[in-house]
């Protein structure tokens, strides 16, 4: 019996293979070369980014526009590109037409940086393999990314969110009709996200047998496939146990035993969790756009405020590099330092 994670990886792998059929043959060499240093999700993102880039140069470069498709673009033709071509591509990413020719896509600095990083990796790989004689992306600067403040829920907002989920107040009549069937599930999902800081993909992947109430622990599969155990409080324990009474009486159309089911009695999707968080949180705050990731930030912020231990926060959140954690929570360090400065008095007033 395949686990959710195995099925998801299979889907990502098959999707990547389909994408590769649209791309030049040498792109397969690139993917084979980076297979052991990247995740399946990263490679799929590379495939999307490379396709956007090749479609751009196919349309923008007169020498390439006569080719039947992007699949015919050769490495020799990539070797003719200049740094200016790459810079023009970044400008194009600001606003461009999608494949349906009816809608448009926009990229901010973050989106441009990610897409440029993909192209830099591609060019670097073939330059290192000596299949390109120069690498124009190496002299193109990454777009400046401005650090965004951490968006999180305050303590009173957390309590209000849980109250809204539990009571269903302020929901529309249509939403209330569903709420009576999903209340305990929705409350358990939000309690797990807020009480453990796990990613939404990790949350939907939990099976019933992954929970051990003897230790109040949940076995989850992190990004990259590593399994670990995270722990939850007695408050979360009570909410989970209450939900499990209902869950064990529900029929399930899956071959395994997902903890959280959709209304169709299948494993709930990441998108469905994102929508339910949005549905409830909009009744708590209109100034913050709350997503499952913001609930993760809320947990990380509270843990750091309580412990001051950045290494513990990194470990619990599953960050491979503690510098990732430091970058996100650096502003909290600044706040602590400012508070410390105000405590010290040079002269009594």
Coordinates of C-alpha atoms in Angstrom, one line a residue:
X1 CA 0.0 0.0 0.0
X2 CA 1.5 3.3 -1.1
X3 CA 1.6 6.2 1.3
X4 CA 0.3 9.6 0.5
X5 CA 3.9 10.9 0.2
X6 CA 4.8 8.1 -2.2
X7 CA 1.7 8.8 -4.3
X8 CA 2.5 12.5 -4.3
X9 CA 6.1 11.9 -5.4
X10 CA 4.9 9.7 -8.1
X11 CA 2.5 12.4 -9.4
X12 CA 5.3 15.0 -9.3
X13 CA 7.7 12.7 -11.2
X14 CA 5.1 11.8 -13.9
X15 CA 4.2 15.5 -14.2
X16 CA 7.9 16.4 -14.7
X17 CA 8.3 13.7 -17.4
X18 CA 5.3 15.1 -19.2
X19 CA 6.9 18.6 -19.1
X20 CA 10.2 17.2 -20.4
X21 CA 8.5 16.0 -23.5
X22 CA 7.9 19.7 -24.4
X23 CA 11.6 20.7 -23.8
X24 CA 14.8 20.1 -25.8
X25 CA 16.5 16.7 -25.3
X26 CA 19.5 18.2 -23.5
X27 CA 17.2 19.4 -20.7
X28 CA 16.8 15.7 -19.7
X29 CA 20.6 15.6 -19.2
X30 CA 20.3 18.6 -16.9
X31 CA 17.6 17.0 -14.8
X32 CA 19.6 13.8 -14.6
X33 CA 22.6 15.8 -13.4
X34 CA 20.8 17.5 -10.6
X35 CA 18.6 14.6 -9.5
X36 CA 20.7 13.7 -6.5
X37 CA 21.0 17.3 -5.2
X38 CA 17.4 18.5 -5.6
X39 CA 13.9 17.4 -4.6
X40 CA 11.2 16.3 -7.1
X41 CA 9.2 19.4 -6.3
X42 CA 12.3 21.6 -7.1
X43 CA 12.8 19.8 -10.4
X44 CA 9.2 20.3 -11.5
X45 CA 9.5 24.0 -10.6
X46 CA 12.7 24.2 -12.8
X47 CA 10.8 22.5 -15.6
X48 CA 8.1 25.2 -15.5
X49 CA 10.6 28.0 -15.3
X50 CA 12.8 26.7 -18.1
X51 CA 9.7 26.3 -20.3
X52 CA 8.8 30.0 -19.7
X53 CA 12.3 31.1 -20.5
X54 CA 12.5 29.0 -23.8
X55 CA 9.1 30.3 -24.9
X56 CA 10.3 33.8 -24.3
X57 CA 13.5 33.5 -26.4
X58 CA 11.6 31.5 -29.1
X59 CA 9.3 34.5 -29.6
X60 CA 11.8 37.3 -28.8
X61 CA 14.8 36.2 -30.9
X62 CA 14.4 36.6 -34.6
X63 CA 16.8 33.7 -35.3
X64 CA 14.7 31.3 -33.2
X65 CA 11.2 32.4 -34.1
X66 CA 11.1 30.3 -37.3
X67 CA 11.7 27.1 -35.3
X68 CA 8.5 24.9 -35.1
X69 CA 8.7 24.7 -31.3
X70 CA 10.9 25.3 -28.3
X71 CA 12.0 21.7 -28.5
X72 CA 14.2 22.6 -31.5
X73 CA 16.2 25.3 -29.6
X74 CA 19.8 23.9 -29.3
X75 CA 22.6 24.5 -26.8
X76 CA 24.5 26.3 -29.6
X77 CA 21.7 28.8 -29.8
X78 CA 21.6 29.2 -26.0
X79 CA 25.4 29.8 -26.3
X80 CA 24.6 32.9 -28.4
X81 CA 22.6 34.6 -25.7
X82 CA 24.0 37.6 -23.9
X83 CA 23.5 39.2 -20.5
X84 CA 21.2 41.7 -22.1
X85 CA 19.0 38.9 -23.3
X86 CA 18.7 37.7 -19.8
X87 CA 17.9 41.2 -18.5
X88 CA 15.2 41.6 -21.2
X89 CA 13.7 38.3 -20.0
X90 CA 13.5 39.6 -16.4
X91 CA 11.7 42.7 -17.7
X92 CA 9.3 40.4 -19.7
X93 CA 8.5 38.5 -16.5
X94 CA 6.9 41.6 -15.0
X95 CA 3.8 41.0 -17.1
X96 CA 3.3 38.4 -19.8
X97 CA 0.6 36.5 -21.7
X98 CA -0.2 32.9 -20.5
X99 CA -0.6 30.0 -22.9
X100 CA -4.3 30.5 -23.3
X101 CA -3.6 33.9 -24.8
X102 CA -6.5 35.3 -22.7
X103 CA -4.9 35.8 -19.3
X104 CA -1.7 37.3 -18.1
X105 CA 0.8 36.5 -15.4
X106 CA 2.7 38.9 -13.3
X107 CA 5.9 38.4 -11.2
X108 CA 7.2 40.6 -8.4
X109 CA 10.8 40.6 -7.3
X110 CA 10.5 37.2 -5.6
X111 CA 9.0 35.5 -8.7
X112 CA 11.7 37.0 -10.9
X113 CA 14.4 35.9 -8.5
X114 CA 13.2 32.3 -8.4
X115 CA 12.9 32.1 -12.2
X116 CA 16.3 33.7 -12.7
X117 CA 17.8 31.2 -10.2
X118 CA 16.4 28.3 -12.3
X119 CA 18.0 29.7 -15.4
X120 CA 21.3 30.4 -13.6
X121 CA 21.4 26.8 -12.5
X122 CA 20.7 25.5 -16.0
X123 CA 23.5 27.6 -17.6
X124 CA 25.9 26.9 -14.8
X125 CA 25.4 23.2 -15.3
X126 CA 26.1 23.2 -19.0
X127 CA 29.0 25.7 -18.6
X128 CA 30.6 23.4 -16.0
X129 CA 30.1 20.4 -18.4
X130 CA 31.8 22.5 -21.1
X131 CA 28.8 22.3 -23.3
X132 CA 28.5 26.0 -23.2
X133 CA 31.5 28.3 -23.7
X134 CA 30.1 31.2 -21.6
X135 CA 27.5 31.8 -19.0
X136 CA 25.7 35.1 -19.5
X137 CA 23.5 34.6 -16.4
X138 CA 26.6 34.8 -14.1
X139 CA 26.9 38.5 -14.7
X140 CA 23.2 39.3 -14.2
X141 CA 22.4 40.4 -10.7
X142 CA 19.6 38.8 -8.8
X143 CA 16.6 41.1 -8.3
X144 CA 16.6 42.8 -4.9
X145 CA 14.2 41.1 -2.5
X146 CA 12.8 43.1 0.3
X147 CA 12.2 41.2 3.5
X148 CA 8.5 41.2 4.3
X149 CA 7.5 41.5 8.0
X150 CA 6.2 38.3 9.5
X151 CA 2.5 38.1 9.3
X152 CA 1.1 36.2 12.2
X153 CA -1.9 36.1 14.5
X154 CA -1.8 37.7 17.9
X155 CA -2.9 35.7 21.0
X156 CA -6.4 37.2 21.0
X157 CA -6.7 36.6 17.3
X158 CA -5.8 32.9 17.8
X159 CA -8.5 32.5 20.4
X160 CA -11.0 34.3 18.1
X161 CA -10.1 32.1 15.1
X162 CA -10.7 28.9 17.2
X163 CA -14.0 30.4 18.4
X164 CA -15.2 31.2 14.9
X165 CA -14.4 27.6 13.7
X166 CA -16.1 26.1 16.7
X167 CA -19.3 28.3 16.6
X168 CA -19.6 29.0 12.9
X169 CA -20.7 32.6 13.7
X170 CA -20.6 35.1 10.9
X171 CA -20.5 32.3 8.2
X172 CA -23.0 32.6 5.3
X173 CA -26.1 30.4 5.4
X174 CA -24.5 28.1 2.7
X175 CA -21.3 27.9 4.7
X176 CA -23.2 27.0 7.9
X177 CA -24.9 24.2 6.1
X178 CA -21.5 22.6 5.5
X179 CA -20.1 23.7 8.9
X180 CA -22.3 21.3 10.9
X181 CA -20.6 18.4 9.1
X182 CA -17.0 19.8 9.1
X183 CA -16.8 21.7 12.3
X184 CA -14.8 19.1 14.3
X185 CA -12.5 18.4 11.3
X186 CA -11.8 22.0 10.6
X187 CA -11.1 22.8 14.3
X188 CA -8.7 19.8 14.4
X189 CA -6.9 21.0 11.2
X190 CA -6.4 24.5 12.5
X191 CA -5.4 23.3 16.0
X192 CA -2.8 21.0 14.5
X193 CA -1.4 23.8 12.3
X194 CA -1.3 26.3 15.1
X195 CA -0.1 23.9 17.7
X196 CA 2.7 22.2 15.8
X197 CA 3.8 24.6 13.1
X198 CA 3.8 21.9 10.4
X199 CA 3.4 22.7 6.7
X200 CA 0.0 22.2 5.1
X201 CA 1.4 19.5 2.9
X202 CA 2.6 17.6 6.0
X203 CA -0.8 18.1 7.6
X204 CA -2.8 16.6 4.8
X205 CA -0.4 13.7 4.6
X206 CA -1.1 12.5 8.2
X207 CA -2.7 9.1 8.6
X208 CA -4.7 8.0 11.7
X209 CA -2.0 5.5 12.8
X210 CA 0.6 8.3 12.7
X211 CA -0.8 9.7 15.9
X212 CA 0.4 8.4 19.3
X213 CA -1.5 9.8 22.3
X214 CA 0.8 8.0 24.7
X215 CA 3.4 10.6 23.8
X216 CA 1.2 13.2 22.2
X217 CA 3.3 12.8 19.0
X218 CA 2.6 12.8 15.3
X219 CA 4.8 11.1 12.7
X220 CA 5.1 13.4 9.6
X221 CA 7.1 13.3 6.4
X222 CA 9.1 16.5 5.8
X223 CA 10.0 18.1 2.5
X224 CA 12.6 15.8 1.0
X225 CA 11.0 12.6 2.4
X226 CA 12.6 12.5 5.9
X227 CA 10.3 11.2 8.6
X228 CA 10.2 12.9 12.0
X229 CA 8.0 13.1 15.1
X230 CA 6.5 16.4 16.3
X231 CA 4.7 16.8 19.5
X232 CA 1.4 18.6 20.5
X233 CA -0.1 20.0 23.7
X234 CA -2.9 18.6 25.8
X235 CA -5.2 21.3 24.3
X236 CA -4.6 19.9 20.8
X237 CA -4.9 16.4 22.2
X238 CA -8.4 17.1 23.3
X239 CA -9.5 18.6 20.0
X240 CA -7.9 15.6 18.1
X241 CA -9.5 13.0 20.2
X242 CA -12.9 14.7 19.9
X243 CA -12.5 14.7 16.1
X244 CA -11.3 11.1 15.9
X245 CA -14.6 9.8 17.5
X246 CA -16.3 11.3 14.4
X247 CA -13.6 10.4 11.9
X248 CA -13.6 6.7 12.7
X249 CA -17.3 6.4 11.9
X250 CA -16.7 8.0 8.4
X251 CA -16.4 5.9 5.3
X252 CA -13.2 6.4 3.4
X253 CA -12.6 6.0 -0.3
X254 CA -8.8 5.9 0.0
X255 CA -6.7 2.7 0.2
X256 CA -5.0 4.0 3.4
X257 CA -6.3 5.8 6.5
X258 CA -6.0 9.6 6.1
X259 CA -6.6 11.6 9.2
X260 CA -8.5 14.4 7.5
X261 CA -11.1 13.6 4.9
X262 CA -12.9 15.8 2.4
X263 CA -16.7 15.9 2.0
X264 CA -16.2 13.3 -0.7
X265 CA -14.6 11.0 1.9
X266 CA -11.2 11.3 0.2
X267 CA -7.9 12.7 1.7
X268 CA -8.4 16.4 2.0
X269 CA -6.2 18.4 -0.4
X270 CA -3.8 21.2 0.3
X271 CA -6.0 23.6 -1.7
X272 CA -9.0 22.7 0.5
X273 CA -7.1 23.4 3.7
X274 CA -6.0 26.8 2.3
X275 CA -9.6 27.7 1.5
X276 CA -10.9 26.7 4.9
X277 CA -8.2 28.8 6.6
X278 CA -9.1 31.7 4.4
X279 CA -12.9 31.2 5.1
X280 CA -12.6 31.4 8.9
X281 CA -9.7 33.9 9.2
X282 CA -11.4 36.6 7.2
X283 CA -13.9 36.8 10.1
X284 CA -11.0 37.4 12.5
X285 CA -8.9 40.1 10.7
X286 CA -9.4 42.0 7.5
X287 CA -6.0 43.6 7.6
X288 CA -4.0 40.3 7.4
X289 CA -4.1 37.7 4.7
X290 CA -4.0 34.5 6.8
X291 CA -2.9 31.3 5.1
X292 CA -1.7 27.9 6.5
X293 CA 1.8 29.3 6.2
X294 CA 0.9 32.3 8.4
X295 CA -0.4 29.8 11.0
X296 CA 3.1 28.2 10.8
X297 CA 4.7 31.6 11.3
X298 CA 2.4 32.2 14.3
X299 CA 3.7 29.0 15.9
X300 CA 7.3 29.8 15.1
X301 CA 7.0 33.3 16.5
X302 CA 5.4 32.1 19.7
X303 CA 8.0 29.4 20.2
X304 CA 10.9 31.9 19.7
X305 CA 9.3 34.5 22.0
X306 CA 8.9 31.9 24.7
X307 CA 12.3 30.2 24.4
X308 CA 14.7 32.6 22.6
X309 CA 16.2 29.4 21.1
X310 CA 16.6 29.8 17.3
X311 CA 18.0 26.3 16.9
X312 CA 15.0 24.8 18.6
X313 CA 12.7 26.8 16.3
X314 CA 14.7 25.6 13.3
X315 CA 14.5 22.0 14.4
X316 CA 10.8 22.0 15.2
X317 CA 9.9 23.8 12.0
X318 CA 12.0 21.4 9.9
X319 CA 14.4 24.0 8.5
X320 CA 17.5 22.3 7.2
X321 CA 19.6 25.5 7.6
X322 CA 19.2 27.5 10.8
X323 CA 20.1 30.6 8.7
X324 CA 16.7 30.3 7.1
X325 CA 15.1 30.6 10.5
X326 CA 17.4 33.4 11.5
X327 CA 16.5 35.4 8.4
X328 CA 12.7 35.1 9.1
X329 CA 12.9 35.9 12.8
X330 CA 15.8 38.5 12.7
X331 CA 13.3 41.3 13.2
X332 CA 12.2 39.8 16.5
X333 CA 15.8 39.9 17.6
X334 CA 15.9 43.6 16.7
X335 CA 12.8 44.2 18.8
X336 CA 14.3 42.4 21.8
X337 CA 17.5 44.5 21.4
X338 CA 15.4 47.7 21.3
X339 CA 13.6 46.7 24.4
X340 CA 16.9 46.0 26.1
X341 CA 18.2 49.4 25.2
X342 CA 15.1 51.1 26.8
X343 CA 15.6 49.2 30.0
X344 CA 19.1 50.6 30.7
X345 CA 19.0 54.1 32.3
X346 CA 22.0 56.3 32.4
X347 CA 20.4 58.9 34.6
X348 CA 17.3 58.6 36.7
X349 CA 14.7 61.1 35.7

